[in-house]
XYZ file of C-alpha atoms in Angstrom:
163
model
C 0.117 -0.095 -0.073
C 1.421 3.337 -0.713
C 1.552 6.305 1.483
C -0.010 9.617 1.525
C 3.165 11.125 0.179
C 3.015 8.957 -2.971
C -0.827 9.779 -3.318
C -0.219 13.348 -3.347
C 2.882 13.456 -5.676
C 0.789 11.204 -8.133
C -1.966 13.771 -7.752
C 0.024 16.825 -8.256
C 2.138 15.541 -11.133
C -0.959 14.003 -13.212
C -2.731 17.573 -12.953
C 0.469 19.002 -14.704
C 1.121 16.133 -17.182
C -2.499 14.798 -17.763
C -0.649 11.547 -18.850
C -0.602 8.280 -16.456
C 2.466 6.977 -18.299
C 4.306 10.687 -17.982
C 3.182 10.474 -14.386
C 4.748 7.085 -13.936
C 8.222 7.878 -15.883
C 8.537 11.288 -13.634
C 7.795 9.543 -10.230
C 9.470 6.207 -11.185
C 6.627 4.002 -10.188
C 4.378 1.719 -12.371
C 1.410 2.890 -14.457
C -0.904 0.488 -12.657
C 0.080 2.124 -9.401
C -0.492 5.475 -10.679
C -4.167 4.154 -11.893
C -4.761 2.902 -8.436
C -3.651 6.183 -6.551
C -5.658 8.080 -9.077
C -8.971 6.182 -8.105
C -8.526 7.306 -4.604
C -10.602 10.078 -3.849
C -9.120 10.486 -0.334
C -5.493 9.707 0.689
C -5.017 6.174 1.568
C -5.137 5.249 5.196
C -3.350 2.507 7.066
C -5.649 -0.104 8.479
C -3.842 -2.659 10.931
C -5.254 -6.288 10.575
C -6.089 -7.642 13.946
C -5.038 -11.308 14.531
C -6.287 -13.789 16.676
C -4.174 -15.326 19.253
C -3.914 -19.064 20.379
C -5.171 -18.157 23.866
C -8.442 -16.574 22.866
C -10.445 -19.325 23.032
C -9.200 -19.929 26.597
C -9.042 -16.487 28.159
C -12.381 -17.229 30.072
C -10.992 -20.474 31.611
C -7.502 -18.601 32.433
C -9.620 -15.884 34.102
C -11.315 -18.503 36.386
C -8.195 -20.277 37.087
C -6.308 -17.017 38.179
C -9.108 -16.011 40.723
C -10.637 -17.560 43.851
C -10.933 -20.637 44.534
C -8.367 -21.693 42.353
C -5.579 -19.087 42.411
C -3.257 -20.882 39.892
C -0.067 -19.460 39.034
C 1.289 -18.952 35.259
C 2.792 -22.442 35.020
C 0.012 -24.315 36.299
C -2.438 -22.635 34.228
C -0.210 -23.501 31.097
C -0.036 -27.224 32.113
C -3.816 -27.286 32.600
C -4.384 -25.563 29.124
C -2.112 -28.118 27.402
C -4.364 -30.837 28.475
C -7.551 -28.719 27.140
C -5.640 -28.462 23.786
C -3.516 -25.235 23.890
C -0.702 -25.511 21.268
C 0.971 -22.197 22.169
C 4.035 -21.329 24.315
C 3.668 -20.124 28.054
C 4.673 -16.222 27.146
C 1.150 -15.153 25.870
C -0.316 -16.692 28.985
C 1.794 -14.615 31.145
C 1.260 -11.516 29.106
C -2.415 -12.127 29.495
C -1.961 -12.992 33.163
C -0.432 -9.545 33.893
C -3.501 -7.738 32.327
C -5.951 -9.863 34.462
C -3.795 -9.130 37.620
C -4.036 -5.254 37.187
C -7.916 -5.422 36.344
C -8.838 -7.923 39.128
C -6.124 -7.624 41.724
C -6.859 -4.000 42.685
C -2.897 -3.428 41.940
C -1.496 -0.310 40.404
C -0.083 -0.763 37.079
C 3.492 -0.218 36.876
C 2.910 2.544 34.248
C 0.737 4.430 36.518
C 3.432 5.464 38.766
C 6.459 7.857 37.532
C 9.722 8.516 39.609
C 9.958 12.183 40.328
C 13.325 13.500 39.891
C 14.401 16.977 41.347
C 17.620 18.872 41.014
C 20.516 18.418 43.222
C 19.891 20.163 46.770
C 16.165 20.521 46.009
C 14.711 17.709 48.063
C 15.896 15.024 50.767
C 13.988 12.135 52.593
C 14.676 11.731 56.305
C 13.548 9.621 59.149
C 13.810 10.320 62.858
C 13.620 7.184 65.199
C 14.115 5.962 68.495
C 15.827 2.681 69.723
C 16.099 0.962 73.048
C 19.915 -0.503 73.047
C 22.250 -2.065 75.405
C 25.568 0.358 75.912
C 27.705 -0.345 78.789
C 25.709 -3.134 80.083
C 22.603 -1.172 80.748
C 19.489 0.099 78.415
C 19.944 3.388 76.915
C 17.688 5.502 74.467
C 19.466 6.086 71.234
C 18.179 8.153 68.512
C 18.811 7.753 64.938
C 18.586 10.481 62.252
C 18.615 9.359 58.669
C 18.904 11.078 55.494
C 18.874 10.327 51.924
C 19.253 13.122 49.201
C 16.816 12.765 46.205
C 19.046 13.581 43.316
C 22.186 11.678 44.308
C 20.591 9.044 46.573
C 23.699 9.579 48.969
C 22.799 8.417 52.322
C 23.617 9.743 55.742
C 23.090 8.493 59.354
C 23.713 10.150 62.664
C 23.220 8.328 65.992
C 23.089 10.087 69.407
C 22.094 9.404 73.206
C 20.555 11.480 75.622
C 22.916 13.589 77.943
Protein backbone atom coordinates (compact mmCIF):
# COMPACT_ATOMS: atom_id res chain seq x y z
CA UNK A 1 0.00 0.00 0.00
CA UNK A 2 1.36 3.39 -0.95
CA UNK A 3 1.42 6.20 1.59
CA UNK A 4 0.04 9.72 1.70
CA UNK A 5 3.16 11.25 0.12
CA UNK A 6 2.92 8.95 -2.92
CA UNK A 7 -0.77 9.73 -3.36
CA UNK A 8 -0.16 13.49 -3.15
CA UNK A 9 2.77 13.30 -5.59
CA UNK A 10 0.71 11.35 -8.13
CA UNK A 11 -2.20 13.81 -7.84
CA UNK A 12 0.11 16.82 -8.31
CA UNK A 13 2.16 15.42 -11.23
CA UNK A 14 -0.94 14.07 -13.03
CA UNK A 15 -2.60 17.51 -12.88
CA UNK A 16 0.42 18.93 -14.68
CA UNK A 17 1.02 16.14 -17.22
CA UNK A 18 -2.53 14.79 -17.78
CA UNK A 19 -0.84 11.49 -18.66
CA UNK A 20 -0.59 8.36 -16.52
CA UNK A 21 2.44 7.14 -18.45
CA UNK A 22 4.31 10.45 -17.97
CA UNK A 23 3.36 10.56 -14.30
CA UNK A 24 4.70 7.02 -13.81
CA UNK A 25 7.96 7.87 -15.63
CA UNK A 26 8.52 11.09 -13.67
CA UNK A 27 7.87 9.46 -10.27
CA UNK A 28 9.57 6.16 -11.11
CA UNK A 29 6.56 4.00 -10.27
CA UNK A 30 4.42 1.67 -12.37
CA UNK A 31 1.43 2.82 -14.41
CA UNK A 32 -0.81 0.43 -12.49
CA UNK A 33 0.18 2.15 -9.24
CA UNK A 34 -0.58 5.54 -10.79
CA UNK A 35 -4.01 4.23 -11.92
CA UNK A 36 -4.83 2.89 -8.45
CA UNK A 37 -3.76 6.09 -6.70
CA UNK A 38 -5.77 8.25 -9.13
CA UNK A 39 -8.90 6.21 -8.44
CA UNK A 40 -8.68 7.05 -4.72
CA UNK A 41 -10.67 10.19 -3.95
CA UNK A 42 -9.10 10.45 -0.47
CA UNK A 43 -5.56 9.76 0.73
CA UNK A 44 -4.91 6.11 1.63
CA UNK A 45 -5.22 5.29 5.35
CA UNK A 46 -3.31 2.56 7.11
CA UNK A 47 -5.56 -0.11 8.59
CA UNK A 48 -3.96 -2.63 10.88
CA UNK A 49 -5.19 -6.17 10.55
CA UNK A 50 -6.22 -7.71 13.86
CA UNK A 51 -5.15 -11.31 14.22
CA UNK A 52 -6.45 -13.70 16.82
CA UNK A 53 -4.14 -15.42 19.28
CA UNK A 54 -3.95 -19.02 20.38
CA UNK A 55 -5.20 -18.13 23.87
CA UNK A 56 -8.36 -16.31 22.69
CA UNK A 57 -10.64 -19.31 23.18
CA UNK A 58 -9.07 -20.03 26.60
CA UNK A 59 -9.26 -16.54 28.13
CA UNK A 60 -12.36 -17.19 30.24
CA UNK A 61 -10.81 -20.36 31.66
CA UNK A 62 -7.53 -18.53 32.41
CA UNK A 63 -9.42 -15.85 34.35
CA UNK A 64 -11.38 -18.50 36.25
CA UNK A 65 -8.21 -20.38 37.23
CA UNK A 66 -6.41 -17.20 38.26
CA UNK A 67 -9.16 -16.09 40.69
CA UNK A 68 -10.62 -17.65 43.83
CA UNK A 69 -10.95 -20.55 44.65
CA UNK A 70 -8.18 -21.81 42.32
CA UNK A 71 -5.52 -19.06 42.38
CA UNK A 72 -3.29 -20.99 39.95
CA UNK A 73 0.06 -19.51 38.96
CA UNK A 74 1.05 -19.08 35.30
CA UNK A 75 2.92 -22.37 35.00
CA UNK A 76 0.01 -24.35 36.44
CA UNK A 77 -2.43 -22.61 34.09
CA UNK A 78 -0.13 -23.42 31.16
CA UNK A 79 -0.05 -27.12 32.12
CA UNK A 80 -3.85 -27.24 32.50
CA UNK A 81 -4.36 -25.51 29.14
CA UNK A 82 -2.05 -28.03 27.43
CA UNK A 83 -4.39 -30.77 28.66
CA UNK A 84 -7.32 -28.86 27.10
CA UNK A 85 -5.61 -28.59 23.70
CA UNK A 86 -3.61 -25.34 23.88
CA UNK A 87 -0.74 -25.53 21.38
CA UNK A 88 1.05 -22.22 22.08
CA UNK A 89 3.90 -21.24 24.38
CA UNK A 90 3.80 -19.95 27.95
CA UNK A 91 4.69 -16.32 27.05
CA UNK A 92 1.23 -15.20 25.85
CA UNK A 93 -0.31 -16.68 29.00
CA UNK A 94 1.94 -14.63 31.27
CA UNK A 95 1.29 -11.46 29.22
CA UNK A 96 -2.47 -12.02 29.54
CA UNK A 97 -2.14 -12.78 33.27
CA UNK A 98 -0.39 -9.43 33.80
CA UNK A 99 -3.46 -7.68 32.38
CA UNK A 100 -5.79 -9.87 34.46
CA UNK A 101 -3.83 -9.15 37.64
CA UNK A 102 -3.96 -5.40 37.00
CA UNK A 103 -7.71 -5.49 36.34
CA UNK A 104 -8.77 -7.98 39.02
CA UNK A 105 -6.18 -7.60 41.74
CA UNK A 106 -6.62 -3.93 42.48
CA UNK A 107 -2.90 -3.45 41.93
CA UNK A 108 -1.57 -0.18 40.62
CA UNK A 109 -0.09 -0.58 37.18
CA UNK A 110 3.67 -0.07 36.96
CA UNK A 111 2.95 2.37 34.15
CA UNK A 112 0.78 4.47 36.49
CA UNK A 113 3.68 5.43 38.74
CA UNK A 114 6.43 7.76 37.62
CA UNK A 115 9.61 8.46 39.53
CA UNK A 116 9.94 12.12 40.42
CA UNK A 117 13.40 13.53 39.80
CA UNK A 118 14.43 16.81 41.40
CA UNK A 119 17.56 18.89 40.92
CA UNK A 120 20.49 18.51 43.37
CA UNK A 121 19.93 20.25 46.69
CA UNK A 122 16.20 20.56 46.15
CA UNK A 123 14.75 17.58 48.05
CA UNK A 124 15.69 14.95 50.60
CA UNK A 125 13.88 12.30 52.61
CA UNK A 126 14.61 11.90 56.29
CA UNK A 127 13.58 9.67 59.16
CA UNK A 128 13.89 10.19 62.88
CA UNK A 129 13.61 7.06 65.03
CA UNK A 130 14.21 6.01 68.62
CA UNK A 131 15.74 2.70 69.77
CA UNK A 132 16.48 0.97 73.10
CA UNK A 133 20.02 -0.42 72.94
CA UNK A 134 22.32 -2.05 75.51
CA UNK A 135 25.36 0.23 76.00
CA UNK A 136 27.85 -0.51 78.77
CA UNK A 137 25.61 -3.19 80.28
CA UNK A 138 22.44 -1.06 80.56
CA UNK A 139 19.58 -0.05 78.27
CA UNK A 140 19.85 3.43 76.81
CA UNK A 141 17.73 5.38 74.36
CA UNK A 142 19.50 5.96 71.08
CA UNK A 143 18.15 8.30 68.42
CA UNK A 144 18.81 7.83 64.73
CA UNK A 145 18.59 10.54 62.13
CA UNK A 146 18.69 9.13 58.58
CA UNK A 147 18.58 11.20 55.42
CA UNK A 148 18.66 10.32 51.70
CA UNK A 149 19.35 13.04 49.13
CA UNK A 150 16.87 12.88 46.25
CA UNK A 151 19.19 13.62 43.32
CA UNK A 152 22.32 11.62 44.27
CA UNK A 153 20.68 8.98 46.56
CA UNK A 154 23.53 9.61 49.01
CA UNK A 155 22.67 8.30 52.48
CA UNK A 156 23.66 9.75 55.81
CA UNK A 157 23.00 8.37 59.34
CA UNK A 158 23.67 9.94 62.72
CA UNK A 159 23.21 8.20 66.08
CA UNK A 160 23.19 9.95 69.45
CA UNK A 161 22.03 9.40 73.01
CA UNK A 162 20.59 11.61 75.72
CA UNK A 163 23.06 13.43 77.93
